Amino acid sequence: MEKLAIGIDLGGTAIKGAIIGVGGIAGDVTRVPTDAHKGGQQVLSNILSLIDELIKGSGRDASSFVGVGIGTPGFVGSDGTILGGAENLPGWKGTQIYAPIAERFGLGVSAANDVTAVALAELMFGAGRGVKNIVCFALGTGVGGGIVTDGKLYKGTHGMAGEIGHIVVETDGVQCTCGQKGCVERYASATAIVNMAVDMSQDAKGDDLTPFAAEVRKNPADVTSKMVYEYVAKADPIAMKVHHKACKMLGRAVGIMINVMSPDRIVLGGGGMMAGDIILDTVRSYAARHCWPAIFERCEIVHAQMGEDSGVMGAGALAFEEFG
């Protein structure tokens, strides 16, 4: 009989849950409201109800599952207590999630930061298959990530490892919300790309006022990273300047992680990779300048393969890693 796990992906507005097999999602993905505004205990209650719904809908009893995996915003302590970092979930900090699930269902529970868990999804189901050491960068509104060493997710002593978006890539650079200056998140996230596009367009003068810069000046509030890369495809000089700044900084962070971890693969994913090979190829070229050549030659830099359900699949992979 196939081994099965329950994967739960906790988001600010919805909780996604699915039964996960060793080959991927073994059924439909179920969504329920998070009800974040009602506090941490209500969120926990909704998770418990979703797990119950998934078990009953499977036609099996709880003992048929190896365990429950949960991807959550914030950081999770070794005992299953939320340590913080989930500002979009009021009252979630301090919530104990392992004991209530174990008591109700008799199942082991493993949890990790939601973005970090995606690294396990890539290892088990996607771009990390066939190797044991990967570092994932998730490029979106911010920059998150996850580290897998010897086939296991590296959580760190207090569950806070993998904050690779806050690698400093420029001394005294752009102020970051974490308190540092020059974090890669301030240059390579979708938010940062938009900010750089607006700033560079406003500074453009005379012959430097390209079609892209002129368009940005008309409606700066409507600029998106997708728009930037539409003009990159047209080789607009200002758009290309934004692109190269973002990739240069991301390449520095990638190079640092290659030097530190010597992984088999660096996996680049998230909505920020929608432009495809132009980002991957440019990041490769910059990363090569920021790490030891012998290590770089032995590390692949590849696209992520997981889609919108990567979070719930990564959560299931957590359960397999811990209990399967």
Short mmCIF file of C-alpha atoms in Angstrom, two decimals:
data_model
loop_
_atom_site.label_atom_id
_atom_site.label_comp_id
_atom_site.label_asym_id
_atom_site.label_seq_id
_atom_site.Cartn_x
_atom_site.Cartn_y
_atom_site.Cartn_z
CA MET A 1 0.00 0.00 0.00
CA GLU A 2 1.28 3.44 -0.93
CA LYS A 3 2.58 5.60 1.88
CA LEU A 4 0.50 8.72 2.39
CA ALA A 5 0.96 11.94 4.33
CA ILE A 6 -1.24 14.95 5.01
CA GLY A 7 0.11 18.28 3.82
CA ILE A 8 -1.18 21.60 5.16
CA ASP A 9 -0.13 24.94 3.64
CA LEU A 10 -1.15 27.86 5.87
CA GLY A 11 -1.68 31.18 4.13
CA GLY A 12 -2.92 34.56 5.25
CA THR A 13 -6.35 34.14 3.64
CA ALA A 14 -6.70 30.41 2.99
CA ILE A 15 -5.43 27.08 4.29
CA LYS A 16 -4.72 24.46 1.65
CA GLY A 17 -4.66 20.79 2.46
CA ALA A 18 -4.09 17.61 0.48
CA ILE A 19 -3.18 13.98 0.82
CA ILE A 20 0.33 13.52 -0.52
CA GLY A 21 1.82 10.30 -1.84
CA VAL A 22 5.40 9.57 -2.75
CA GLY A 23 4.54 10.54 -6.32
CA GLY A 24 2.80 13.82 -5.47
CA ILE A 25 -0.75 14.93 -4.65
CA ALA A 26 -3.00 11.89 -4.28
CA GLY A 27 -6.37 13.63 -4.57
CA ASP A 28 -7.91 17.06 -4.67
CA VAL A 29 -6.50 20.11 -2.91
CA THR A 30 -8.99 21.39 -0.33
CA ARG A 31 -9.15 25.03 0.74
CA VAL A 32 -10.74 26.57 3.82
CA PRO A 33 -10.61 30.16 5.11
CA THR A 34 -7.77 30.98 7.48
CA ASP A 35 -9.90 33.42 9.55
CA ALA A 36 -6.65 35.10 10.61
CA HIS A 37 -8.51 38.05 12.11
CA LYS A 38 -10.08 35.73 14.70
CA GLY A 39 -6.72 34.87 16.26
CA GLY A 40 -4.31 31.99 16.55
CA GLN A 41 -6.63 29.51 18.26
CA GLN A 42 -9.24 29.90 15.51
CA VAL A 43 -6.58 29.32 12.87
CA LEU A 44 -5.49 26.17 14.71
CA SER A 45 -9.12 25.03 14.96
CA ASN A 46 -9.50 25.47 11.19
CA ILE A 47 -6.36 23.40 10.59
CA LEU A 48 -7.71 20.61 12.81
CA SER A 49 -11.04 20.66 10.97
CA LEU A 50 -9.27 20.50 7.60
CA ILE A 51 -7.16 17.53 8.67
CA ASP A 52 -10.31 15.78 9.87
CA GLU A 53 -12.03 16.52 6.55
CA LEU A 54 -9.09 15.14 4.56
CA ILE A 55 -8.93 11.93 6.60
CA LYS A 56 -12.68 11.31 6.37
CA GLY A 57 -12.73 12.12 2.66
CA SER A 58 -9.97 9.59 2.01
CA GLY A 59 -12.07 6.71 3.31
CA ARG A 60 -9.17 5.71 5.59
CA ASP A 61 -8.51 6.06 9.27
CA ALA A 62 -5.78 8.29 10.70
CA SER A 63 -3.41 5.37 11.25
CA SER A 64 -3.14 4.99 7.46
CA PHE A 65 -1.02 8.16 7.27
CA VAL A 66 2.65 8.48 8.16
CA GLY A 67 2.05 11.93 9.66
CA VAL A 68 1.09 15.54 9.10
CA GLY A 69 3.34 18.21 7.61
CA ILE A 70 2.58 21.93 7.94
CA GLY A 71 4.07 24.88 6.10
CA THR A 72 3.39 28.08 8.00
CA PRO A 73 4.43 31.72 7.89
CA GLY A 74 6.99 32.49 10.57
CA PHE A 75 9.33 30.23 12.48
CA VAL A 76 8.55 26.98 14.27
CA GLY A 77 10.42 25.83 17.36
CA SER A 78 11.46 22.22 17.83
CA ASP A 79 8.47 21.63 20.12
CA GLY A 80 5.97 22.99 17.59
CA THR A 81 5.55 26.46 19.08
CA ILE A 82 5.34 29.40 16.66
CA LEU A 83 8.26 31.64 17.59
CA GLY A 84 7.26 34.68 15.54
CA GLY A 85 7.69 36.12 12.08
CA ALA A 86 4.05 35.69 11.03
CA GLU A 87 2.78 39.25 11.21
CA ASN A 88 -0.08 38.48 8.80
CA LEU A 89 -1.52 36.05 11.37
CA PRO A 90 -2.39 37.98 14.56
CA GLY A 91 -2.05 35.80 17.63
CA TRP A 92 -0.27 32.98 15.79
CA LYS A 93 2.98 33.64 17.67
CA GLY A 94 3.09 31.42 20.75
CA THR A 95 0.58 28.91 19.39
CA GLN A 96 1.50 25.26 19.99
CA ILE A 97 0.59 23.22 16.92
CA TYR A 98 2.12 19.77 17.49
CA ALA A 99 0.34 18.65 20.65
CA PRO A 100 -3.27 19.38 19.61
CA ILE A 101 -2.87 17.51 16.31
CA ALA A 102 -1.10 14.57 17.95
CA GLU A 103 -3.75 14.35 20.67
CA ARG A 104 -6.68 14.46 18.27
CA PHE A 105 -5.40 12.22 15.49
CA GLY A 106 -2.59 10.21 17.02
CA LEU A 107 -0.23 11.37 14.28
CA GLY A 108 3.23 12.87 14.36
CA VAL A 109 3.53 16.44 13.13
CA SER A 110 6.42 18.25 11.45
CA ALA A 111 6.26 21.96 10.59
CA ALA A 112 8.52 24.56 9.02
CA ASN A 113 8.37 27.98 7.46
CA ASP A 114 6.14 27.75 4.38
CA VAL A 115 8.72 29.03 1.91
CA THR A 116 11.43 26.85 3.42
CA ALA A 117 9.21 23.77 3.02
CA VAL A 118 9.01 24.40 -0.73
CA ALA A 119 12.68 23.37 -0.91
CA LEU A 120 11.63 19.89 0.18
CA ALA A 121 8.90 19.84 -2.48
CA GLU A 122 11.56 20.58 -5.11
CA LEU A 123 13.83 17.88 -3.66
CA MET A 124 11.17 15.17 -3.55
CA PHE A 125 9.01 16.03 -6.55
CA GLY A 126 10.74 18.68 -8.68
CA ALA A 127 14.06 20.20 -9.67
CA GLY A 128 15.98 18.55 -6.84
CA ARG A 129 15.18 14.97 -7.73
CA GLY A 130 18.23 12.75 -7.95
CA VAL A 131 20.46 14.85 -5.69
CA LYS A 132 20.78 15.43 -1.94
CA ASN A 133 21.96 19.02 -1.56
CA ILE A 134 20.01 21.99 -2.90
CA VAL A 135 19.44 25.64 -2.07
CA CYS A 136 16.15 27.19 -3.20
CA PHE A 137 15.51 30.88 -3.79
CA ALA A 138 11.84 31.89 -3.93
CA LEU A 139 11.48 35.22 -5.71
CA GLY A 140 8.18 36.97 -5.12
CA THR A 141 7.02 40.00 -3.15
CA GLY A 142 10.07 39.24 -1.04
CA VAL A 143 12.88 36.72 -1.35
CA GLY A 144 12.65 33.54 0.67
CA GLY A 145 14.41 30.25 0.51
CA GLY A 146 15.24 26.86 1.87
CA ILE A 147 18.30 24.68 2.31
CA VAL A 148 18.40 20.90 1.96
CA THR A 149 21.56 19.07 3.04
CA ASP A 150 22.06 15.32 2.70
CA GLY A 151 18.42 14.98 1.72
CA LYS A 152 17.06 16.74 4.82
CA LEU A 153 15.65 20.22 5.31
CA TYR A 154 18.03 22.37 7.34
CA LYS A 155 15.97 24.27 9.90
CA GLY A 156 18.71 25.53 12.20
CA THR A 157 18.74 25.41 15.99
CA HIS A 158 15.55 27.42 16.40
CA GLY A 159 13.83 26.67 13.11
CA MET A 160 14.90 29.98 11.59
CA ALA A 161 17.41 28.84 8.95
CA GLY A 162 16.91 29.62 5.28
CA GLU A 163 16.43 33.40 5.46
CA ILE A 164 18.60 33.81 2.38
CA GLY A 165 16.64 36.87 1.28
CA HIS A 166 18.52 38.72 3.99
CA ILE A 167 22.01 37.99 2.78
CA VAL A 168 23.65 41.41 2.53
CA VAL A 169 24.88 41.90 -1.03
CA GLU A 170 25.66 45.63 -0.91
CA THR A 171 27.35 47.33 2.03
CA ASP A 172 25.24 50.28 3.25
CA GLY A 173 22.71 49.55 0.51
CA VAL A 174 18.94 49.94 0.47
CA GLN A 175 17.29 49.82 3.89
CA CYS A 176 15.52 46.52 4.54
CA THR A 177 12.53 45.86 6.80
CA CYS A 178 14.69 43.39 8.78
CA GLY A 179 16.86 46.29 10.01
CA GLN A 180 19.86 45.60 7.81
CA LYS A 181 20.91 47.50 4.71
CA GLY A 182 21.63 45.94 1.33
CA CYS A 183 19.73 42.64 1.64
CA VAL A 184 19.24 40.79 -1.65
CA GLU A 185 15.48 41.07 -1.07
CA ARG A 186 15.80 44.83 -1.61
CA TYR A 187 17.10 44.22 -5.15
CA ALA A 188 15.80 40.94 -6.53
CA SER A 189 12.19 40.72 -5.30
CA ALA A 190 9.28 41.84 -7.46
CA THR A 191 8.78 44.77 -5.10
CA ALA A 192 12.41 45.81 -5.41
CA ILE A 193 12.38 45.53 -9.21
CA VAL A 194 9.38 47.86 -9.37
CA ASN A 195 11.03 50.35 -7.00
CA MET A 196 14.24 50.36 -9.04
CA ALA A 197 12.27 50.79 -12.27
CA VAL A 198 10.45 53.84 -10.91
CA ASP A 199 13.62 55.39 -9.47
CA MET A 200 15.70 54.86 -12.62
CA SER A 201 12.90 56.15 -14.85
CA GLN A 202 12.47 59.29 -12.77
CA ASP A 203 16.22 59.94 -12.99
CA ALA A 204 16.35 59.46 -16.77
CA LYS A 205 17.06 62.62 -18.78
CA GLY A 206 17.36 63.58 -22.41
CA ASP A 207 18.38 60.65 -24.61
CA ASP A 208 18.16 58.34 -21.57
CA LEU A 209 14.38 58.76 -21.45
CA THR A 210 13.54 55.46 -23.10
CA PRO A 211 10.02 54.27 -24.07
CA PHE A 212 9.95 52.22 -20.86
CA ALA A 213 10.98 55.16 -18.69
CA ALA A 214 8.37 57.37 -20.33
CA GLU A 215 5.68 54.75 -19.71
CA VAL A 216 6.70 54.41 -16.08
CA ARG A 217 6.58 58.15 -15.56
CA LYS A 218 3.00 58.29 -16.79
CA ASN A 219 1.68 55.83 -14.20
CA PRO A 220 4.35 54.86 -11.67
CA ALA A 221 1.75 53.25 -9.40
CA ASP A 222 0.84 50.77 -12.16
CA VAL A 223 4.34 49.44 -12.75
CA THR A 224 4.81 45.69 -12.23
CA SER A 225 7.80 43.40 -12.56
CA LYS A 226 5.97 41.74 -15.47
CA MET A 227 5.90 45.11 -17.25
CA VAL A 228 9.64 45.54 -16.63
CA TYR A 229 10.36 42.23 -18.35
CA GLU A 230 8.06 43.00 -21.26
CA TYR A 231 10.43 45.89 -21.98
CA VAL A 232 13.51 43.77 -21.24
CA ALA A 233 12.30 41.56 -24.09
CA LYS A 234 12.45 44.69 -26.27
CA ALA A 235 15.98 45.47 -24.99
CA ASP A 236 14.87 48.83 -23.58
CA PRO A 237 18.03 50.30 -21.95
CA ILE A 238 16.37 51.36 -18.68
CA ALA A 239 14.51 48.07 -18.30
CA MET A 240 17.75 46.22 -19.05
CA LYS A 241 19.54 48.30 -16.40
CA VAL A 242 16.93 47.25 -13.82
CA HIS A 243 17.24 43.63 -14.92
CA HIS A 244 21.01 43.59 -14.62
CA LYS A 245 20.97 45.29 -11.20
CA ALA A 246 18.51 42.71 -9.86
CA CYS A 247 20.41 39.76 -11.36
CA LYS A 248 23.78 41.09 -10.26
CA MET A 249 22.63 41.24 -6.64
CA LEU A 250 20.87 37.90 -6.83
CA GLY A 251 23.99 36.44 -8.44
CA ARG A 252 26.05 37.64 -5.49
CA ALA A 253 23.71 35.90 -3.06
CA VAL A 254 23.73 32.74 -5.16
CA GLY A 255 27.52 32.82 -5.30
CA ILE A 256 27.73 33.20 -1.53
CA MET A 257 25.45 30.19 -1.02
CA ILE A 258 27.45 28.14 -3.52
CA ASN A 259 30.66 28.90 -1.64
CA VAL A 260 29.12 28.17 1.76
CA MET A 261 27.05 25.07 0.94
CA SER A 262 28.64 23.59 -2.22
CA PRO A 263 25.20 22.28 -3.27
CA ASP A 264 24.39 20.04 -6.21
CA ARG A 265 21.85 22.58 -7.44
CA ILE A 266 20.64 26.11 -6.86
CA VAL A 267 16.91 26.23 -7.63
CA LEU A 268 15.35 29.57 -8.60
CA GLY A 269 11.57 29.78 -8.35
CA GLY A 270 8.61 31.94 -7.45
CA GLY A 271 6.63 34.45 -9.47
CA GLY A 272 9.76 36.53 -10.02
CA MET A 273 11.05 33.87 -12.40
CA MET A 274 8.18 34.31 -14.86
CA ALA A 275 10.54 35.82 -17.44
CA GLY A 276 12.36 32.51 -17.69
CA ASP A 277 15.80 31.90 -19.13
CA ILE A 278 16.88 35.53 -19.39
CA ILE A 279 16.90 35.75 -15.58
CA LEU A 280 18.47 32.32 -15.11
CA ASP A 281 21.22 32.95 -17.65
CA THR A 282 22.04 36.41 -16.29
CA VAL A 283 22.14 35.19 -12.70
CA ARG A 284 24.47 32.37 -13.75
CA SER A 285 26.87 34.85 -15.32
CA TYR A 286 27.00 37.02 -12.20
CA ALA A 287 27.12 34.11 -9.74
CA ALA A 288 30.24 32.79 -11.46
CA ARG A 289 32.04 35.98 -10.43
CA HIS A 290 31.21 35.56 -6.75
CA CYS A 291 32.27 32.03 -5.88
CA TRP A 292 35.18 29.66 -6.19
CA PRO A 293 35.32 28.43 -9.82
CA ALA A 294 35.87 24.78 -8.90
CA ILE A 295 32.71 24.82 -6.74
CA PHE A 296 30.68 26.74 -9.32
CA GLU A 297 31.55 24.23 -12.05
CA ARG A 298 30.05 21.45 -9.95
CA CYS A 299 26.79 23.23 -9.18
CA GLU A 300 23.81 23.54 -11.50
CA ILE A 301 21.57 26.63 -11.40
CA VAL A 302 18.10 25.59 -12.55
CA HIS A 303 14.45 26.60 -12.71
CA ALA A 304 12.08 25.41 -10.01
CA GLN A 305 9.57 22.89 -11.30
CA MET A 306 6.83 23.09 -8.69
CA GLY A 307 3.74 25.18 -9.35
CA GLU A 308 1.04 26.76 -7.23
CA ASP A 309 0.63 23.67 -5.05
CA SER A 310 4.32 23.58 -4.08
CA GLY A 311 3.50 24.68 -0.53
CA VAL A 312 1.12 21.84 0.24
CA MET A 313 3.44 19.33 -1.45
CA GLY A 314 6.38 20.65 0.55
CA ALA A 315 4.33 20.23 3.73
CA GLY A 316 3.64 16.62 2.81
CA ALA A 317 7.33 16.12 2.11
CA LEU A 318 8.05 17.36 5.66
CA ALA A 319 5.95 14.52 7.04
CA PHE A 320 7.69 11.97 4.82
CA GLU A 321 11.11 13.27 5.84
CA GLU A 322 10.28 13.05 9.55
CA PHE A 323 8.06 9.99 9.75
CA GLY A 324 8.05 8.17 6.41
#
